[in-house]
Short mmCIF file of C-alpha atoms in Angstrom, two decimals:
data_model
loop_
_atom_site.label_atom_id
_atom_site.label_comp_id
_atom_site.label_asym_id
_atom_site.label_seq_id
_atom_site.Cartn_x
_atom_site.Cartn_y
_atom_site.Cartn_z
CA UNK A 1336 0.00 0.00 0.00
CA UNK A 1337 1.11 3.05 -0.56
CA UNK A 1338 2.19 5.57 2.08
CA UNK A 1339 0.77 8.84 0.63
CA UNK A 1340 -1.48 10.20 -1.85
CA UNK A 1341 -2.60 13.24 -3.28
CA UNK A 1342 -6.12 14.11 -3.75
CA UNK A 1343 -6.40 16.30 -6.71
CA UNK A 1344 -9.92 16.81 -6.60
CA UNK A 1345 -12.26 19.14 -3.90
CA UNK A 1346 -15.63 19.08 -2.70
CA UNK A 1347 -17.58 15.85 -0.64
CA UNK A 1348 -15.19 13.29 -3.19
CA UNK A 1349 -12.20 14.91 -2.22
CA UNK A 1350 -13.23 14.75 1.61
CA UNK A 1351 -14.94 11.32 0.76
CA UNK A 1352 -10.81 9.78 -0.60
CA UNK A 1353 -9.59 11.62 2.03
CA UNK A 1354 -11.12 9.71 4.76
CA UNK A 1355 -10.49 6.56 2.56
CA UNK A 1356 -6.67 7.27 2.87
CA UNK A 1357 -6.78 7.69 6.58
CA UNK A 1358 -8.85 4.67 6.93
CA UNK A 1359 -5.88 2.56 5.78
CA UNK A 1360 -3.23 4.49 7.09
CA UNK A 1361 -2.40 6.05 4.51
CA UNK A 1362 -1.33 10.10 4.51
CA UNK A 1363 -3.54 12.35 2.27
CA UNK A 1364 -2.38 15.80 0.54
CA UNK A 1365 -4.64 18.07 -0.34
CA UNK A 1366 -4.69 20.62 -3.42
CA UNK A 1367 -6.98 23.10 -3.29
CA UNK A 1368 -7.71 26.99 -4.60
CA UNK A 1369 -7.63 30.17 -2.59
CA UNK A 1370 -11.66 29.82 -2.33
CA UNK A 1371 -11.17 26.75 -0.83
CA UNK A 1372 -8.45 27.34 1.61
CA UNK A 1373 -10.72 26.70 4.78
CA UNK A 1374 -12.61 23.56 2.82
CA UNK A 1375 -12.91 20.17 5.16
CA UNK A 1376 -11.12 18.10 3.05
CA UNK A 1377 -8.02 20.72 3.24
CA UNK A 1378 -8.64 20.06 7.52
CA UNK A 1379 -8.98 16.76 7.37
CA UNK A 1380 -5.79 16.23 5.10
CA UNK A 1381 -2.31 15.64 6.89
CA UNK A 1382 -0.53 18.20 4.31
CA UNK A 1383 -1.86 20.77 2.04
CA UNK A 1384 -0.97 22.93 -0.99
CA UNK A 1385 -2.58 26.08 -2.45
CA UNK A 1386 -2.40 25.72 -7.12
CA UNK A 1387 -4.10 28.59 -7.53
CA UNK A 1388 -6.52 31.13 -7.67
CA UNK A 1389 -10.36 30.25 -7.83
CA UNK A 1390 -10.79 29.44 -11.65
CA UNK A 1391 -10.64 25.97 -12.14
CA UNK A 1392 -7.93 26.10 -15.19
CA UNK A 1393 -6.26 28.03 -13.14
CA UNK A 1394 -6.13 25.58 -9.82
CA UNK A 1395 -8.34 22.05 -10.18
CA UNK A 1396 -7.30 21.67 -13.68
CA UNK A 1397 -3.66 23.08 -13.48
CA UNK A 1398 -1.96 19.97 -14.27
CA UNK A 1399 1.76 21.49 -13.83
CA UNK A 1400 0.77 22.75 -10.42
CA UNK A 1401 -0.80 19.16 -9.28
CA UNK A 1402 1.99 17.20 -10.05
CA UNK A 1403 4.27 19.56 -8.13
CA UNK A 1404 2.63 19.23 -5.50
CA UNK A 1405 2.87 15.89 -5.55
CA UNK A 1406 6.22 15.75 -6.06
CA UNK A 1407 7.14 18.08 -3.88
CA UNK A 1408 5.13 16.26 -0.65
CA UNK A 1409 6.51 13.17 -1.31
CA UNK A 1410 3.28 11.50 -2.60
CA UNK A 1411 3.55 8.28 -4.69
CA UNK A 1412 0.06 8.11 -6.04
CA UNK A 1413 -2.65 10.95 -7.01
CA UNK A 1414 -6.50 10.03 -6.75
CA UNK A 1415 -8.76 11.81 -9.46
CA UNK A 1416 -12.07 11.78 -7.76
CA UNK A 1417 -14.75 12.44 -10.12
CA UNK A 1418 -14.75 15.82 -12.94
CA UNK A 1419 -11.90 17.71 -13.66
CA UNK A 1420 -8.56 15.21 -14.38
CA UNK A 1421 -10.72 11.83 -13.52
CA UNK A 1422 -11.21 10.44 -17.58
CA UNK A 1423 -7.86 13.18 -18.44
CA UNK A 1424 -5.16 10.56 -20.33
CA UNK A 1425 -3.02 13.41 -20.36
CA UNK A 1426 -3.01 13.85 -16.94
CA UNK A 1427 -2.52 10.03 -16.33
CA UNK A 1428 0.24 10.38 -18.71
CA UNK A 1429 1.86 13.13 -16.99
CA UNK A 1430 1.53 11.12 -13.67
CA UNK A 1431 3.38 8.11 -15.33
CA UNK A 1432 6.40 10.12 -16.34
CA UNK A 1433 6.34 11.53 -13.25
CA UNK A 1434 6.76 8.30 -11.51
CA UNK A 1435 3.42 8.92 -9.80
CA UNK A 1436 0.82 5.96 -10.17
CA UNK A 1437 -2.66 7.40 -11.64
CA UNK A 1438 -5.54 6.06 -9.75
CA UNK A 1439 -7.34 4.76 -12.22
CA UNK A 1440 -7.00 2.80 -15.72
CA UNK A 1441 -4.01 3.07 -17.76
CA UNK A 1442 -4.49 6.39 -20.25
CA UNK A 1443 -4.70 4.04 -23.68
CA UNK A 1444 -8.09 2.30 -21.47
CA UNK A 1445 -9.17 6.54 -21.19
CA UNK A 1446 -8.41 6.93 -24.63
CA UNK A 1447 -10.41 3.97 -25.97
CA UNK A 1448 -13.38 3.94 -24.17
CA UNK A 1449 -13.93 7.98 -23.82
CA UNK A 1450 -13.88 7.87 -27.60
CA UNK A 1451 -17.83 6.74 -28.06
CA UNK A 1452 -17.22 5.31 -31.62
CA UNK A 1453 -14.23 3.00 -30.69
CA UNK A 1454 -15.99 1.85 -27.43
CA UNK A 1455 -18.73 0.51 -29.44
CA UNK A 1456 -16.50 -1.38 -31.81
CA UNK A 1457 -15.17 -2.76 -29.03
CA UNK A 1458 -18.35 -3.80 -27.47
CA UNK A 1459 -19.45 -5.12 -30.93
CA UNK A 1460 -16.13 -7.82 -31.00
CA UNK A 1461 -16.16 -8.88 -27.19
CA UNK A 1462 -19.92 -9.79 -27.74
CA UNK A 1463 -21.70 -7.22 -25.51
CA UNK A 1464 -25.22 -6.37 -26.75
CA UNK A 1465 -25.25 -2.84 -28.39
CA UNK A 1466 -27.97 -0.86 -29.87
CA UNK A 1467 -28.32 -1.09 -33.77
CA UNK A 1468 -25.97 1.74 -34.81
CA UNK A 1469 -22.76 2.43 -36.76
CA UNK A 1470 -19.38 0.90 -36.11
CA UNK A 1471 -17.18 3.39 -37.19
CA UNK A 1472 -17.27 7.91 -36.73
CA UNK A 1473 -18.84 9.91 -39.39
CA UNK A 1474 -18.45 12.82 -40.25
CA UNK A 1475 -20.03 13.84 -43.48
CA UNK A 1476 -23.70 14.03 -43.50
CA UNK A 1477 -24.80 12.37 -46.39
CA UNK A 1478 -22.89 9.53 -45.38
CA UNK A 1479 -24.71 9.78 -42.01
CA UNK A 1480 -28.34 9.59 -43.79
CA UNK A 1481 -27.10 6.58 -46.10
CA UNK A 1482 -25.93 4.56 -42.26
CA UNK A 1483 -29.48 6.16 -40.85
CA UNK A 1484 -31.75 4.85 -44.01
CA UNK A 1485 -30.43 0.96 -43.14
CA UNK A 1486 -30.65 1.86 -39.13
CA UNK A 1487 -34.12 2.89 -39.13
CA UNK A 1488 -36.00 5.49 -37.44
CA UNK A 1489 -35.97 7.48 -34.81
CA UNK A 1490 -32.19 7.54 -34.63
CA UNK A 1491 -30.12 8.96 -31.75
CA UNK A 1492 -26.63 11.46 -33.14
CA UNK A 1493 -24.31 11.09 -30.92
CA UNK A 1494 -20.63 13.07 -30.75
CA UNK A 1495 -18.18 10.48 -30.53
CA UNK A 1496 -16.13 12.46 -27.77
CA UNK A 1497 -19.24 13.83 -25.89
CA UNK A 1498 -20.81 13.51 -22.58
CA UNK A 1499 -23.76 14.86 -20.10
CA UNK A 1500 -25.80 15.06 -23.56
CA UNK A 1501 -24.18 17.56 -25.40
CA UNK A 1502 -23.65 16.62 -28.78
CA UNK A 1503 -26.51 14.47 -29.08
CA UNK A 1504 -29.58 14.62 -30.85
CA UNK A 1505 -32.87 12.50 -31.53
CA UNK A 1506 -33.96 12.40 -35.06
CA UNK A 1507 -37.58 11.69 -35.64
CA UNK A 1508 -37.80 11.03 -39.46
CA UNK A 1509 -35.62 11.65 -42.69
CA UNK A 1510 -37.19 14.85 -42.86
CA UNK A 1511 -35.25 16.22 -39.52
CA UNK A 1512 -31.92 13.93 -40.24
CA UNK A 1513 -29.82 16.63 -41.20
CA UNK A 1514 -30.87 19.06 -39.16
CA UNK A 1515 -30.48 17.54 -36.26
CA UNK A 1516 -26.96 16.17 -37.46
CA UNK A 1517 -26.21 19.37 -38.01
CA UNK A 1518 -26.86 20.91 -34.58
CA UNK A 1519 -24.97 17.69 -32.56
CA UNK A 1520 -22.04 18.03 -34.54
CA UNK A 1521 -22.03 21.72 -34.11
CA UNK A 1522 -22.45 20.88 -30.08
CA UNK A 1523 -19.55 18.65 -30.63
CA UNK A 1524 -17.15 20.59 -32.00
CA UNK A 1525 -17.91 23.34 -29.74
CA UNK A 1526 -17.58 21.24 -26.73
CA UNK A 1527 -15.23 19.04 -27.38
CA UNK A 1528 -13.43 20.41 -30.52
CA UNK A 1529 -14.16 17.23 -31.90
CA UNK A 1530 -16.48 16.97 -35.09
CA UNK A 1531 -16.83 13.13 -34.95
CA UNK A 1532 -20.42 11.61 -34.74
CA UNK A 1533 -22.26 7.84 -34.94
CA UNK A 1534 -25.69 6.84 -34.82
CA UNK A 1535 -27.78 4.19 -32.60
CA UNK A 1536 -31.04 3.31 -32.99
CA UNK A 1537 -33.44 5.23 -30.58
CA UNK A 1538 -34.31 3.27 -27.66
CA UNK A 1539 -38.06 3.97 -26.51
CA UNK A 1540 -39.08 4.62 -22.78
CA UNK A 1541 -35.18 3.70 -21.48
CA UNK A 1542 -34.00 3.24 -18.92
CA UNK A 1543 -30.67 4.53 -17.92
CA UNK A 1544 -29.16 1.25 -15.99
CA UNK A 1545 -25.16 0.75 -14.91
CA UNK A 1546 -23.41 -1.50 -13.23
CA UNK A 1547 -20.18 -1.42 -10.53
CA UNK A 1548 -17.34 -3.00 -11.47
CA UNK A 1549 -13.77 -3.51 -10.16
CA UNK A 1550 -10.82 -5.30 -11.57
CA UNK A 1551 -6.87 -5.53 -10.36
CA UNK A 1552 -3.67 -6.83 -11.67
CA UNK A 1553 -4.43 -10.14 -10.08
CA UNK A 1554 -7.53 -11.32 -13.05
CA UNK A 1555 -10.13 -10.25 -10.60
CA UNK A 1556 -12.82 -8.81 -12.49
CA UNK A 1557 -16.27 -8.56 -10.26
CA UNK A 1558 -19.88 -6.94 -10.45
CA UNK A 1559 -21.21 -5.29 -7.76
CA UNK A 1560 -24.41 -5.39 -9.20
CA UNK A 1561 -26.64 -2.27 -11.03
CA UNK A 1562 -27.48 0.97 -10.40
CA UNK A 1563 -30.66 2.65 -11.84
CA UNK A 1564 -29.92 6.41 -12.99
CA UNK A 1565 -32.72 6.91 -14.88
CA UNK A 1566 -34.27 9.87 -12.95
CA UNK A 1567 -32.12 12.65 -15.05
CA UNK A 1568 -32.58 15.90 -16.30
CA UNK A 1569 -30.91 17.08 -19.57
CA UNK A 1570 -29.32 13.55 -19.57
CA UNK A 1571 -27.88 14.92 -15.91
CA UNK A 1572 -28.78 12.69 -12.82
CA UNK A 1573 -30.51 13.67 -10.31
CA UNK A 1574 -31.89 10.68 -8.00
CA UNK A 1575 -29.83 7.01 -8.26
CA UNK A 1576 -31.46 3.74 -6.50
CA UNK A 1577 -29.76 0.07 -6.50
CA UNK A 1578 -30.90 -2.26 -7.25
CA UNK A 1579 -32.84 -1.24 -10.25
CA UNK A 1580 -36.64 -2.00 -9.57
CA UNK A 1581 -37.34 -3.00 -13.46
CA UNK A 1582 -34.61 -6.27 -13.28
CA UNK A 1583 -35.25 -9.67 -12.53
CA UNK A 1584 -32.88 -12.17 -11.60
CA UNK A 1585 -32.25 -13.18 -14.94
CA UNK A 1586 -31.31 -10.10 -16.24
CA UNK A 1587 -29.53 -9.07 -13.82
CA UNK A 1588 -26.85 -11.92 -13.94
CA UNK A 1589 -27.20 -11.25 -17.82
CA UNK A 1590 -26.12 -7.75 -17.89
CA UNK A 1591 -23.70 -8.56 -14.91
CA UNK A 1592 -22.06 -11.53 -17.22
CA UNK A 1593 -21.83 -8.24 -20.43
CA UNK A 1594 -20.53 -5.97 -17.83
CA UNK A 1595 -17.84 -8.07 -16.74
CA UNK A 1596 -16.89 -9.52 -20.16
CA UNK A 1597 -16.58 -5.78 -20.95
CA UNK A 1598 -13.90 -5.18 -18.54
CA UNK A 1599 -11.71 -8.68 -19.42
CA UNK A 1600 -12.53 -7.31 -23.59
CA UNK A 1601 -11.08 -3.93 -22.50
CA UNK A 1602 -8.39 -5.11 -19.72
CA UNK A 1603 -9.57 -2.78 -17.74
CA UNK A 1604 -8.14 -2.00 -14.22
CA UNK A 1605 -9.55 -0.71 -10.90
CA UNK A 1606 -13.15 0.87 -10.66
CA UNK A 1607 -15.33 1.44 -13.36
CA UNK A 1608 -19.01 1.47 -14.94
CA UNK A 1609 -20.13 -0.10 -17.92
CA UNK A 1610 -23.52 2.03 -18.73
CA UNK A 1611 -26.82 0.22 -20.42
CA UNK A 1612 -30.09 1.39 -21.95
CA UNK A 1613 -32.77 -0.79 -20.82
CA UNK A 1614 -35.97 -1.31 -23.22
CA UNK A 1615 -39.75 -2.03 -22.08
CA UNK A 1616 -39.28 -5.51 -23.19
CA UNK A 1617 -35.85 -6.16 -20.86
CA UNK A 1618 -33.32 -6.26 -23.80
CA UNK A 1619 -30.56 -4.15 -22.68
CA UNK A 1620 -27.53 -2.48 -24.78
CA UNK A 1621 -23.95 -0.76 -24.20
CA UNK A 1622 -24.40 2.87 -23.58
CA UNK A 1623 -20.79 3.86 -22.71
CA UNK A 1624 -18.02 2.71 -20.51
CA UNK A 1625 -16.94 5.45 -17.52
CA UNK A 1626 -13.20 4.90 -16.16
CA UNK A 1627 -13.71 6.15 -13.23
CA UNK A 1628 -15.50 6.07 -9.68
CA UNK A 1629 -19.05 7.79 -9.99
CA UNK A 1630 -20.86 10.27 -7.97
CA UNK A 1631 -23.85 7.00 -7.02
CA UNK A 1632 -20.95 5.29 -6.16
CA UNK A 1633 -22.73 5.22 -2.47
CA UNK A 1634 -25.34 3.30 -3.82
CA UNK A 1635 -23.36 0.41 -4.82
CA UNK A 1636 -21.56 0.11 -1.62
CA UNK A 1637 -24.80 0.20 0.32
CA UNK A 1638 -26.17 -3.03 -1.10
CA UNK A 1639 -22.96 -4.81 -1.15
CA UNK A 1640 -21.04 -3.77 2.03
CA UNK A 1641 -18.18 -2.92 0.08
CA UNK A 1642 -15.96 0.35 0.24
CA UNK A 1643 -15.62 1.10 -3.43
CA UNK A 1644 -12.89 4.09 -2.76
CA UNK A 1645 -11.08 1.82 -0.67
CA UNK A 1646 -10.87 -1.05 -3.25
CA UNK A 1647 -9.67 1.99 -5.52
CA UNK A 1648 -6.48 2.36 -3.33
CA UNK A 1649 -5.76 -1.75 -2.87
CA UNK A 1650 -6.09 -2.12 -6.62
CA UNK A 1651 -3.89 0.55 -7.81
CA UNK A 1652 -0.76 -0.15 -5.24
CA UNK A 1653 -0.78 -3.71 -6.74
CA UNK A 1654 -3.00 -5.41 -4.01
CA UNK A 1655 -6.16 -8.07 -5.05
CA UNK A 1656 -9.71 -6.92 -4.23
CA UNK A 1657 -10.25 -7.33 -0.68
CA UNK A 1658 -13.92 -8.53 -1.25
CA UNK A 1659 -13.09 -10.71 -4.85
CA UNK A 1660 -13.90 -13.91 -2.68
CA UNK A 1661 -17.41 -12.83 -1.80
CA UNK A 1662 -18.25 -12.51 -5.87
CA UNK A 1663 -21.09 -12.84 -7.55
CA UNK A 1664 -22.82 -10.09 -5.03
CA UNK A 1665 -26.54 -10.47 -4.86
CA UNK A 1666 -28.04 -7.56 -3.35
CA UNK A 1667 -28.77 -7.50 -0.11
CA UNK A 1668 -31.57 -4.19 0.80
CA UNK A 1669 -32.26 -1.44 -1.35
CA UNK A 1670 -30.64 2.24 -1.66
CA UNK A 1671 -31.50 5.72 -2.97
CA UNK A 1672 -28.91 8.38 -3.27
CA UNK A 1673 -30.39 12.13 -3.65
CA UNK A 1674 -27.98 14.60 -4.80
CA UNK A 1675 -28.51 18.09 -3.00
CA UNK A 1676 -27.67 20.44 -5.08
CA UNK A 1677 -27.66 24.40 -4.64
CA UNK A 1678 -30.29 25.40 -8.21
CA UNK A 1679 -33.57 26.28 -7.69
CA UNK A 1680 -36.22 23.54 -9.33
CA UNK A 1681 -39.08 25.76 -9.57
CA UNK A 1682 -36.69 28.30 -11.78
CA UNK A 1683 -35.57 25.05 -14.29
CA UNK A 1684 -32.91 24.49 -11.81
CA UNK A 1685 -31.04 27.68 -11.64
CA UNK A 1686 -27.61 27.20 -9.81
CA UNK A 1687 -28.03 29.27 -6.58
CA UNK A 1688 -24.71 30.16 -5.05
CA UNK A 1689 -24.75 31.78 -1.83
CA UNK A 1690 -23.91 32.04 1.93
CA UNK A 1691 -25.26 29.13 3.89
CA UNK A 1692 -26.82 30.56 6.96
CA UNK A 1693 -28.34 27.03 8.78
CA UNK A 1694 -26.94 23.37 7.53
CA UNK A 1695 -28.64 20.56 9.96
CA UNK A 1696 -27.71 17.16 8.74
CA UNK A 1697 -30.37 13.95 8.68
CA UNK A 1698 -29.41 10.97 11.17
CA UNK A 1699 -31.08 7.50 12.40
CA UNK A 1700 -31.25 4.27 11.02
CA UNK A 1701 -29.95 3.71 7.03
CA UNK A 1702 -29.00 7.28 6.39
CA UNK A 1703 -25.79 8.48 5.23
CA UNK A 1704 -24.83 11.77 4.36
CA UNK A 1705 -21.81 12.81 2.06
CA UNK A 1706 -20.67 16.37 2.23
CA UNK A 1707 -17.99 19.11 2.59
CA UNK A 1708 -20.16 21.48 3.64
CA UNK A 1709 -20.58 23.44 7.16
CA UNK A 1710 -22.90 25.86 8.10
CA UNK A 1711 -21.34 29.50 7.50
CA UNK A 1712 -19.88 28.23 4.42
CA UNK A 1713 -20.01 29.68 0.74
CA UNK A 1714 -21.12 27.50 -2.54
CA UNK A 1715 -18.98 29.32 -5.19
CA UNK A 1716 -20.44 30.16 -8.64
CA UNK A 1717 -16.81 28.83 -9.43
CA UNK A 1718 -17.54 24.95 -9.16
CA UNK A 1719 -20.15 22.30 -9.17
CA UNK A 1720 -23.28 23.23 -7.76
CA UNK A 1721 -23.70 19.68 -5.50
CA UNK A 1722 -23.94 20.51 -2.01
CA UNK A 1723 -24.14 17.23 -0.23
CA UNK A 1724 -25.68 13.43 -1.75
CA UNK A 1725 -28.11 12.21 1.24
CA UNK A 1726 -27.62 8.40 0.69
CA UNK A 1727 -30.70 6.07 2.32
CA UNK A 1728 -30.84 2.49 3.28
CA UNK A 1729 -33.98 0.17 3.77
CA UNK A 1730 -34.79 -3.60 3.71
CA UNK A 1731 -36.69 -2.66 0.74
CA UNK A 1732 -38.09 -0.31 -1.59
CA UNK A 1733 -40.51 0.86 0.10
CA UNK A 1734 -38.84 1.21 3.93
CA UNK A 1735 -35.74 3.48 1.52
CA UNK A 1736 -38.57 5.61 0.34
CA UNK A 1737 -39.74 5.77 3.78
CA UNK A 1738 -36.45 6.47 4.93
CA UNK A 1739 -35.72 8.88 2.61
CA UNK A 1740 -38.94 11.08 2.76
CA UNK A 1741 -38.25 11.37 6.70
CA UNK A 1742 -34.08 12.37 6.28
CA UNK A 1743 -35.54 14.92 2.99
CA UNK A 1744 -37.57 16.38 5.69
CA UNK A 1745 -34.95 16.43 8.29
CA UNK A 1746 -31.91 18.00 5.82
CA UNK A 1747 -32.22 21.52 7.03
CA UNK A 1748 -30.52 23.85 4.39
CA UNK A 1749 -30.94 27.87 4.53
CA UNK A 1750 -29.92 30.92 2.80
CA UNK A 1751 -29.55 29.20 -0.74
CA UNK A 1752 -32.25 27.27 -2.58
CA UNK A 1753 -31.41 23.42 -2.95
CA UNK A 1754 -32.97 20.24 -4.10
CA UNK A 1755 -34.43 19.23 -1.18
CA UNK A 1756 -38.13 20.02 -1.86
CA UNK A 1757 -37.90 18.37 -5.26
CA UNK A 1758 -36.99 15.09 -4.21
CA UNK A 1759 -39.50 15.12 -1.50
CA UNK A 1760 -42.06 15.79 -4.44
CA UNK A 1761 -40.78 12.88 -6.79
CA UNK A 1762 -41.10 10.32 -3.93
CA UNK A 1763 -44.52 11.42 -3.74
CA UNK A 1764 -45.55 10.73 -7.45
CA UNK A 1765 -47.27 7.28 -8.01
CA UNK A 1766 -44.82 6.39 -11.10
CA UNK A 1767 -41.85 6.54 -8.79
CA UNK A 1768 -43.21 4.36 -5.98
CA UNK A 1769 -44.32 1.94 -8.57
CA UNK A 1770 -41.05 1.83 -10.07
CA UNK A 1771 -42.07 3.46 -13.34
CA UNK A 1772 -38.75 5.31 -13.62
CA UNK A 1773 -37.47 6.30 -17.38
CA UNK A 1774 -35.29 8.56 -18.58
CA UNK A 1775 -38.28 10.96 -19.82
CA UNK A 1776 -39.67 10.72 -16.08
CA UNK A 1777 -39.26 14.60 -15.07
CA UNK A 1778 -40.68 15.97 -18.35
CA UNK A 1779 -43.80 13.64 -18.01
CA UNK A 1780 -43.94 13.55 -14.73
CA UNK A 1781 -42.79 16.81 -12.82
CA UNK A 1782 -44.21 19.25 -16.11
CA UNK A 1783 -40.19 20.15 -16.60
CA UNK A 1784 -40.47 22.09 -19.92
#
């Protein structure tokens, strides 16, 4: 194991590795901007450096300034977290060279499975199902409508480099087809300077369903079964539950066998998701493959008794999975992660930055909280708007629901406007508690325009 890492990352997954460190003796050093000089996980660390001024390019995404400060601490690893360098090759690069071990897959396994197009191929040869679609990038249009005529309609456009739904597109009919291609390829090269598209066949009333894996040097590759993530909005998610209430048994060893077979295709190492889209008949496809740990990470762990962050650190100083002998997981309760964020619902989610004047966490049986927040603190307009993820814990659906509506009620958060009231309102709506959860759920469900 190692004997100290860096955490380049800030925010409840900075103070969330942080603890993880500490938990197996490990020193942490924190990074962090002059906004976040008085942050928890800059107390809680044993050593701390300042890259920067506010901006993140300019601190959380200053590579030069990361590595030095690694270097110059003495640490031997550097944990991503989630965002900012997490699914960065060059960054994993740079930590190679620098003799620092990345935590996280090897930068060709970023390169190949952040490229959309390539993953798919990929999928395609190791025998994972995949939605009807192209195997290669386009990039011309016409030869996008001749690959969308033998597809069929409605097609999904998809930028081959993209992510949280930019660059993508649903096209209805032939008439549309260029239009839309037109617009996600725009989107793409805007966002990701990157004018490479393919095309799946539309999936009807998804459902947005991943699944927890790890794998080390040691040809451990494990499941720790599915999440659900289909509550989203704007392809963002909002509300995660494990395990997913529309799998049986069945299926859920079947996309557990295509999740793993993904990894040992890939030779992937340490954690990672493979993502599915679900259909109303139970076929499920390859969405996308993300190589790193997650924000519902929680989730996972609360079903399995397993310390995902943890199993992050064993695998990438060289040590087997801790909890490889207790594979396949079945699991064992049911869990709902809520993530609190500062944006206002009733004002289409407007990010609300601001002083917090009163911050009274939930307790009691099967709740968890994850935060980095205290009361008196400021949510800067600088970074992600997430102020804490209230994780829940019941036997069963219905006692997490329970439990969740009761620690909603109890999460006491004033002088900014947060999430709070609209996850109190979706546990409330007869589709949820039935399980009747797609992707489309808030704009048919909550009247989100």
């Amino acid at each position: 194991m190692f004997s100290k890492i860096l955490v380049a990352n800030r925010g409840e997954i900075a103070v969330r590795v942080v603890r993880a460190c500490h938990a197996l003796g490990v020193k942490a050093v924190a990074v962090y901007s002059t906004a976040d000089e008085n942050a928890l996980h800059v107390q809680l660390a044993d050593e701390r450096v300042c890259i920067g001024p506010p901006a993140p390019q300019a601190s959380y995404l200053n590579t030069d300034a990361i590595i030095e400060a690694a270097l110059s601490t003495g640490c031997e690893a550097v944990h991503p977290g989630y965002g900012f360098l997490s699914e960065r090759s060059d960054f994993a690069r740079e930590c190679e060279e620098n003799g620092l071990t990345f935590i996280g897959p090897s930068p060709s396994i970023i390169d190949r499975m952040g490229n959309k197009s390539q993953a798919r191929k990929t999928m395609m040869e190791a025998g994972v199902p995949v939605v009807p679609g192209t195997k290669k990038g386009i990039h011309d249009v016409d030869v996008a409508l001749e690959q969308a005529r033998t597809i069929g309609w409605p097609i999904m456009i998809k930028a081959s480099s993209g992510g949280g739904g930019k660059g993508m597109r649903v096209s209805a009919s032939e008439s549309d087809f260029a239009d839309m291609f037109a617009i996600a390829q725009r989107e793409s090269v805007n966002g990701f300077d990157d004018d490479t598209m393919y095309l799946e066949r539309a999936v009807m009333e998804p459902r947005h369903v991943e699944v927890q894996i790890l794998a080390d040097k040691h040809g451990n590759r494990i499941s720790l079964c599915e999440r659900d993530c289909s509550l989203q909005r704007r392809h963002q998610k909002l509300l995660e539950e494990a395990p997913s209430p529309a799998l049986n048994d069945e299926i859920r060893r079947a996309m557990g066998v295509a999740a793993v077979k993904a990894v040992r295709a890939t030779g992937y190492e340490n954690a990672g998701t493979i993502e599915f889209l679900l259909d109303s008949d139970g076929k499920f496809y390859f969405m996308e493959m993300n190589t790193r740990v997650q924000v519902e990470h929680p989730v996972s762990e609360q079903i399995t008794g397993t310390d995902i962050i943890k199993e992050q650190l064993r695998i990438a100083s060289g040590e087997p999975i801790s909890c490889a002998s207790r594979a396949p997981f079945v699991p064992f309760g049911h869990a709902m992660e809520f993530r609190i964020n500062a944006e206002d619902p009733e004002h289409d989610f407007r990010p609300c930055p601001g002083n917090i004047t009163r911050f009274e966490v939930p307790g009691g049986p099967g709740v968890r909280v994850e935060t980095y927040i205290k009361e008196g603190d400021r949510i800067s307009p600088y970074y992600d708007s997430m102020v804490a993820k209230l994780i829940v814990w019941g036997i069963d659906r219905d006692e997490c629901i329970a439990r969740g509506k009761r620690a909603l009620n109890e999460f006491h958060i004033e002088g900014i406007k947060t999430t709070i009231p609209f996850h109190l309102e979706v546990l409330e709506k007869e589709a949820f508690v039935e399980g009747r959860v797609y992707t489309d759920f808030i704009e048919t469900e909550m009247g989100d325009e």
